[in-house]
mmCIF file of C-alpha atoms in Angstrom:
data_model
loop_
_atom_site.group_PDB
_atom_site.id
_atom_site.type_symbol
_atom_site.label_atom_id
_atom_site.label_comp_id
_atom_site.label_asym_id
_atom_site.label_seq_id
_atom_site.Cartn_x
_atom_site.Cartn_y
_atom_site.Cartn_z
ATOM 1 C CA LEU Y 596 -0.007 0.047 0.050
ATOM 2 C CA ARG Y 597 2.670 2.642 0.843
ATOM 3 C CA GLU Y 598 4.121 1.295 -2.794
ATOM 4 C CA VAL Y 599 0.826 2.460 -4.343
ATOM 5 C CA ALA Y 600 0.999 5.905 -2.342
ATOM 6 C CA ALA Y 601 4.614 6.537 -3.582
ATOM 7 C CA ALA Y 602 3.342 5.204 -7.268
ATOM 8 C CA ALA Y 603 0.765 7.910 -6.775
ATOM 9 C CA VAL Y 604 2.861 10.635 -5.857
ATOM 10 C CA ASP Y 605 5.260 10.157 -9.105
ATOM 11 C CA VAL Y 606 4.231 12.297 -11.764
ATOM 12 C CA GLY Y 607 7.424 11.298 -14.186
ATOM 13 C CA GLY Y 608 6.874 7.573 -13.422
ATOM 14 C CA PRO Y 609 4.925 4.861 -15.336
ATOM 15 C CA ASP Y 610 1.325 5.395 -15.932
ATOM 16 C CA LEU Y 611 0.316 1.786 -14.780
ATOM 17 C CA HIS Y 612 1.083 -0.255 -12.184
ATOM 18 C CA VAL Y 613 0.470 -3.910 -11.392
ATOM 19 C CA PHE Y 614 0.698 -5.778 -8.226
ATOM 20 C CA SER Y 615 -0.463 -9.252 -7.745
ATOM 21 C CA ALA Y 616 -1.753 -10.650 -4.553
ATOM 22 C CA HIS Y 617 -3.875 -13.044 -2.861
ATOM 23 C CA TYR Y 618 -7.492 -12.416 -1.361
ATOM 24 C CA PRO Y 619 -6.074 -11.808 2.212
ATOM 25 C CA THR Y 620 -3.719 -8.995 1.149
ATOM 26 C CA MET Y 621 -6.117 -7.283 -0.947
ATOM 27 C CA LEU Y 622 -8.590 -7.407 2.653
ATOM 28 C CA CYS Y 623 -5.715 -6.462 4.573
ATOM 29 C CA ALA Y 624 -5.108 -3.276 2.176
ATOM 30 C CA LEU Y 625 -8.729 -2.305 2.402
ATOM 31 C CA THR Y 626 -8.522 -2.800 6.200
ATOM 32 C CA ALA Y 627 -5.685 -0.241 6.279
ATOM 33 C CA VAL Y 628 -7.259 2.429 4.208
ATOM 34 C CA GLY Y 629 -10.235 1.594 6.968
ATOM 35 C CA VAL Y 630 -12.549 -0.649 4.549
ATOM 36 C CA SER Y 631 -13.120 -3.723 6.546
ATOM 37 C CA VAL Y 632 -16.047 -5.557 8.434
ATOM 38 C CA SER Y 633 -15.215 -4.157 11.132
ATOM 39 C CA SER Y 634 -15.457 -0.456 10.076
ATOM 40 C CA GLY Y 635 -18.684 -0.301 11.263
ATOM 41 C CA GLU Y 636 -20.080 0.812 7.885
ATOM 42 C CA SER Y 637 -22.902 -0.622 6.069
ATOM 43 C CA ALA Y 638 -21.096 -0.427 2.670
ATOM 44 C CA ASP Y 639 -18.749 -2.624 4.055
ATOM 45 C CA SER Y 640 -20.848 -5.520 4.999
ATOM 46 C CA TRP Y 641 -20.208 -7.466 1.631
ATOM 47 C CA LEU Y 642 -16.821 -8.154 2.265
ATOM 48 C CA GLY Y 643 -18.346 -10.426 5.483
ATOM 49 C CA GLU Y 644 -20.778 -12.097 2.918
ATOM 50 C CA ALA Y 645 -17.899 -14.634 1.189
ATOM 51 C CA LEU Y 646 -14.724 -14.760 -0.154
ATOM 52 C CA LEU Y 647 -13.247 -12.645 -2.618
ATOM 53 C CA PRO Y 648 -14.021 -14.228 -5.924
ATOM 54 C CA THR Y 649 -10.903 -15.356 -8.397
ATOM 55 C CA GLY Y 650 -9.695 -12.543 -10.691
ATOM 56 C CA SER Y 651 -10.577 -10.135 -7.989
ATOM 57 C CA ALA Y 652 -8.921 -6.634 -8.331
ATOM 58 C CA LEU Y 653 -8.600 -3.131 -6.396
ATOM 59 C CA ALA Y 654 -7.606 -0.181 -8.615
ATOM 60 C CA PHE Y 655 -6.074 2.719 -6.724
ATOM 61 C CA GLU Y 656 -7.067 5.612 -9.799
ATOM 62 C CA VAL Y 657 -5.583 8.613 -9.744
ATOM 63 C CA VAL Y 658 -7.790 11.411 -11.121
ATOM 64 C CA PRO Y 659 -5.816 14.628 -12.377
ATOM 65 C CA PRO Y 660 -7.100 17.961 -10.621
ATOM 66 C CA GLU Y 661 -9.404 19.376 -13.520
ATOM 67 C CA ALA Y 662 -11.483 15.538 -13.470
ATOM 68 C CA ALA Y 663 -11.310 15.568 -9.589
ATOM 69 C CA GLY Y 664 -13.094 19.155 -9.234
ATOM 70 C CA ALA Y 665 -10.092 20.394 -7.392
ATOM 71 C CA ALA Y 666 -8.131 23.530 -8.447
ATOM 72 C CA ALA Y 667 -5.005 22.410 -7.288
ATOM 73 C CA SER Y 668 -4.548 18.853 -6.197
ATOM 74 C CA ALA Y 669 -4.880 15.633 -8.023
ATOM 75 C CA ALA Y 670 -7.187 12.847 -6.002
ATOM 76 C CA VAL Y 671 -7.569 8.650 -5.367
ATOM 77 C CA ARG Y 672 -10.239 6.917 -6.256
ATOM 78 C CA LEU Y 673 -10.740 2.816 -5.095
ATOM 79 C CA LEU Y 674 -12.100 0.928 -7.484
ATOM 80 C CA TYR Y 675 -13.054 -2.946 -6.834
ATOM 81 C CA TRP Y 676 -13.323 -5.697 -9.831
ATOM 82 C CA ASP Y 677 -15.399 -8.665 -8.394
ATOM 83 C CA GLY Y 678 -15.427 -10.046 -11.657
ATOM 84 C CA SER Y 679 -18.124 -8.712 -13.798
ATOM 85 C CA GLU Y 680 -17.858 -5.583 -13.286
ATOM 86 C CA TRP Y 681 -16.263 -2.298 -11.233
ATOM 87 C CA ARG Y 682 -17.406 -0.655 -8.089
ATOM 88 C CA LEU Y 683 -16.598 1.985 -6.615
ATOM 89 C CA ILE Y 684 -15.335 2.116 -3.065
ATOM 90 C CA PRO Y 685 -15.743 5.251 -1.186
ATOM 91 C CA VAL Y 686 -12.664 5.925 1.345
ATOM 92 C CA PRO Y 687 -11.911 7.622 4.322
ATOM 93 C CA CYS Y 688 -9.295 10.431 3.784
ATOM 94 C CA SER Y 689 -8.472 10.147 7.453
ATOM 95 C CA ARG Y 690 -9.699 8.286 10.212
ATOM 96 C CA SER Y 691 -11.452 11.222 11.519
ATOM 97 C CA GLU Y 692 -13.451 12.105 8.312
ATOM 98 C CA ALA Y 693 -16.017 10.663 6.635
ATOM 99 C CA ARG Y 694 -15.897 8.934 3.524
ATOM 100 C CA LEU Y 695 -15.141 10.138 0.013
ATOM 101 C CA ALA Y 696 -15.592 8.843 -3.374
ATOM 102 C CA SER Y 697 -12.201 10.621 -3.685
ATOM 103 C CA CYS Y 698 -9.668 11.642 -1.515
ATOM 104 C CA PRO Y 699 -7.155 13.995 -2.272
ATOM 105 C CA LEU Y 700 -3.508 12.663 -3.058
ATOM 106 C CA ASP Y 701 -1.846 14.582 -0.507
ATOM 107 C CA ALA Y 702 -4.676 13.294 2.011
ATOM 108 C CA PHE Y 703 -4.288 9.843 0.598
ATOM 109 C CA VAL Y 704 -0.687 10.002 1.453
ATOM 110 C CA ARG Y 705 -0.631 11.172 4.753
ATOM 111 C CA HIS Y 706 -3.183 8.332 5.761
ATOM 112 C CA VAL Y 707 -1.741 5.549 4.242
ATOM 113 C CA GLU Y 708 1.178 6.784 6.241
ATOM 114 C CA VAL Y 709 -0.457 6.916 9.370
ATOM 115 C CA SER Y 710 -2.029 3.466 9.028
ATOM 116 C CA LEU Y 711 1.066 1.792 8.261
ATOM 117 C CA PRO Y 712 4.364 3.797 8.963
ATOM 118 C CA ASP Y 713 6.240 0.497 8.404
ATOM 119 C CA GLY Y 714 6.540 -2.862 7.706
ATOM 120 C CA ALA Y 715 5.554 -4.208 11.278
ATOM 121 C CA ALA Y 716 2.716 -2.200 11.489
ATOM 122 C CA TRP Y 717 1.446 -4.111 8.383
ATOM 123 C CA CYS Y 718 2.222 -7.386 10.263
ATOM 124 C CA ARG Y 719 0.265 -6.250 13.535
ATOM 125 C CA ALA Y 720 -2.795 -4.989 11.525
ATOM 126 C CA CYS Y 721 -2.569 -8.254 9.986
ATOM 127 C CA ASP Y 722 -1.760 -10.483 12.834
ATOM 128 C CA ASN Y 723 0.723 -12.155 10.565
ATOM 129 C CA ASP Y 724 3.671 -13.613 13.002
ATOM 130 C CA SER Y 725 4.337 -16.370 10.192
ATOM 131 C CA LEU Y 726 6.104 -14.457 7.694
ATOM 132 C CA ALA Y 727 9.559 -14.448 8.206
ATOM 133 C CA ARG Y 728 9.533 -10.197 7.429
ATOM 134 C CA CYS Y 729 7.532 -10.335 10.279
ATOM 135 C CA ARG Y 730 9.268 -12.859 12.363
ATOM 136 C CA LEU Y 731 11.988 -10.394 11.979
ATOM 137 C CA ALA Y 732 10.268 -7.260 12.239
ATOM 138 C CA ALA Y 733 9.026 -8.516 16.115
ATOM 139 C CA PHE Y 734 12.682 -9.765 16.463
ATOM 140 C CA GLU Y 735 13.848 -5.800 15.617
ATOM 141 C CA ALA Y 736 11.028 -4.449 18.066
ATOM 142 C CA ILE Y 737 12.004 -6.364 20.672
ATOM 143 C CA THR Y 738 15.954 -5.661 19.838
ATOM 144 C CA THR Y 739 15.254 -2.281 19.849
ATOM 145 C CA GLN Y 740 13.241 -1.919 23.110
ATOM 146 C CA GLU Y 741 16.122 -3.745 24.664
ATOM 147 C CA CYS Y 742 18.948 -1.641 23.720
ATOM 148 C CA ALA Y 743 16.856 1.261 24.342
ATOM 149 C CA ALA Y 744 16.729 -0.009 28.060
ATOM 150 C CA ASP Y 745 20.298 -0.838 27.922
ATOM 151 C CA ALA Y 746 21.254 2.808 26.598
ATOM 152 C CA ALA Y 747 19.054 4.486 29.676
ATOM 153 C CA ALA Y 748 20.901 2.195 32.364
ATOM 154 C CA SER Y 749 24.042 2.993 30.869
ATOM 155 C CA ALA Y 750 23.380 6.363 30.977
ATOM 156 C CA ALA Y 751 21.879 6.221 34.274
ATOM 157 C CA VAL Y 752 25.055 4.850 35.760
ATOM 158 C CA ALA Y 753 27.048 7.226 33.784
ATOM 159 C CA VAL Y 754 25.510 10.156 35.435
ATOM 160 C CA ILE Y 755 25.969 8.687 38.835
ATOM 161 C CA CYS Y 756 29.741 7.862 37.924
ATOM 162 C CA LEU Y 757 29.680 11.419 36.901
ATOM 163 C CA LEU Y 758 28.365 12.752 40.286
ATOM 164 C CA SER Y 759 30.460 10.664 42.237
ATOM 165 C CA ILE Y 760 33.594 11.762 40.867
ATOM 166 C CA LEU Y 761 32.218 15.714 40.787
ATOM 167 C CA LEU Y 762 31.530 14.918 44.531
ATOM 168 C CA LEU Y 763 34.922 13.342 45.093
ATOM 169 C CA GLY Y 764 36.864 16.236 43.268
ATOM 170 C CA ALA Y 765 34.792 19.074 45.580
ATOM 171 C CA CYS Y 766 35.778 17.204 49.062
ATOM 172 C CA LEU Y 767 39.418 17.112 47.865
ATOM 173 C CA VAL Y 768 39.171 20.698 47.159
ATOM 174 C CA ILE Y 769 37.523 21.221 50.496
ATOM 175 C CA GLY Y 770 40.172 19.479 52.449
ATOM 176 C CA TRP Y 771 42.715 20.909 50.667
ATOM 177 C CA LEU Y 772 41.483 24.289 51.243
ATOM 178 C CA ILE Y 773 41.129 23.228 54.911
ATOM 179 C CA ARG Y 774 45.030 22.304 55.235
ATOM 180 C CA SER Y 775 45.908 25.086 53.175
ATOM 181 C CA ALA Y 776 44.006 27.420 55.978
ATOM 182 C CA LYS Y 777 45.633 26.026 58.717
ATOM 183 C CA ALA Y 778 49.041 25.672 57.658
ATOM 184 C CA PRO Y 779 50.557 29.318 58.246
ATOM 185 C CA ARG Y 780 49.163 29.330 61.765
ATOM 186 C CA GLN Y 781 51.264 25.775 62.426
ATOM 187 C CA GLY Y 782 54.251 27.805 60.748
ATOM 188 C CA ARG Y 783 54.180 30.713 63.306
ATOM 189 C CA ALA Y 784 53.867 28.319 66.151
ATOM 190 C CA VAL Y 785 56.853 26.719 65.026
ATOM 191 C CA VAL Y 786 59.065 29.423 64.716
ATOM 192 C CA SER Y 787 57.876 31.261 67.101
ATOM 193 C CA ARG Y 788 60.078 28.156 69.127
ATOM 194 C CA MET Y 789 62.767 28.389 67.135
ATOM 195 C CA THR Y 790 66.285 29.242 69.398
ATOM 196 C CA PHE Y 791 69.598 29.976 68.337
ATOM 197 C CA PRO Y 792 72.088 27.708 69.794
ATOM 198 C CA GLY Y 793 75.337 29.653 71.065
ATOM 199 C CA SER Y 794 73.737 33.154 71.366
ATOM 200 C CA GLY Y 795 71.190 32.934 73.832
ATOM 201 C CA LEU Y 796 68.425 34.246 70.995
ATOM 202 C CA GLN Y 797 64.795 33.578 70.398
ATOM 203 C CA ALA Y 798 63.049 34.010 67.842
ATOM 204 C CA ALA Y 799 60.140 36.198 68.405
#
């Protein structure tokens, strides 16, 4: 679906992109854009009546601004081929907006990015843990979390060590200042007891 969105904005690319998939992938693609039996829309009830027949197809059509009735933006329409005729499927342009016969192209791209930001999101949306890429995504997610936790723990230890070093340094400086302040008084006390043998003189 992300490839479809990327192809839609590729003005200099081919006019037609063909993707091959089985019906579960087609249902996942529909679910990702908000069209499913669990959407709460009565218009989607047909998805729960039977499996998609052989030869079914989904078409994401990019309509130019003049045909879409927009001044500055192209639009995307979703069509479904059920083996005998094409059916227009209104799609939500975002999770909070009502369905439209077509979505502005930029709104459709944002909707896809939010719905399926990466492959791991697709695996979660389809509840798929059998594909190798889904297992890898799950492993990477766990590894990333563990690395983040390790990094946070290491940062905390580093901060504690730094504070300990600063505290030790402060103690050493304070101790040196105290000894420096006492040293002159001890020197005067020693000098006051100094005598010069044979002269009968004593230092003041």
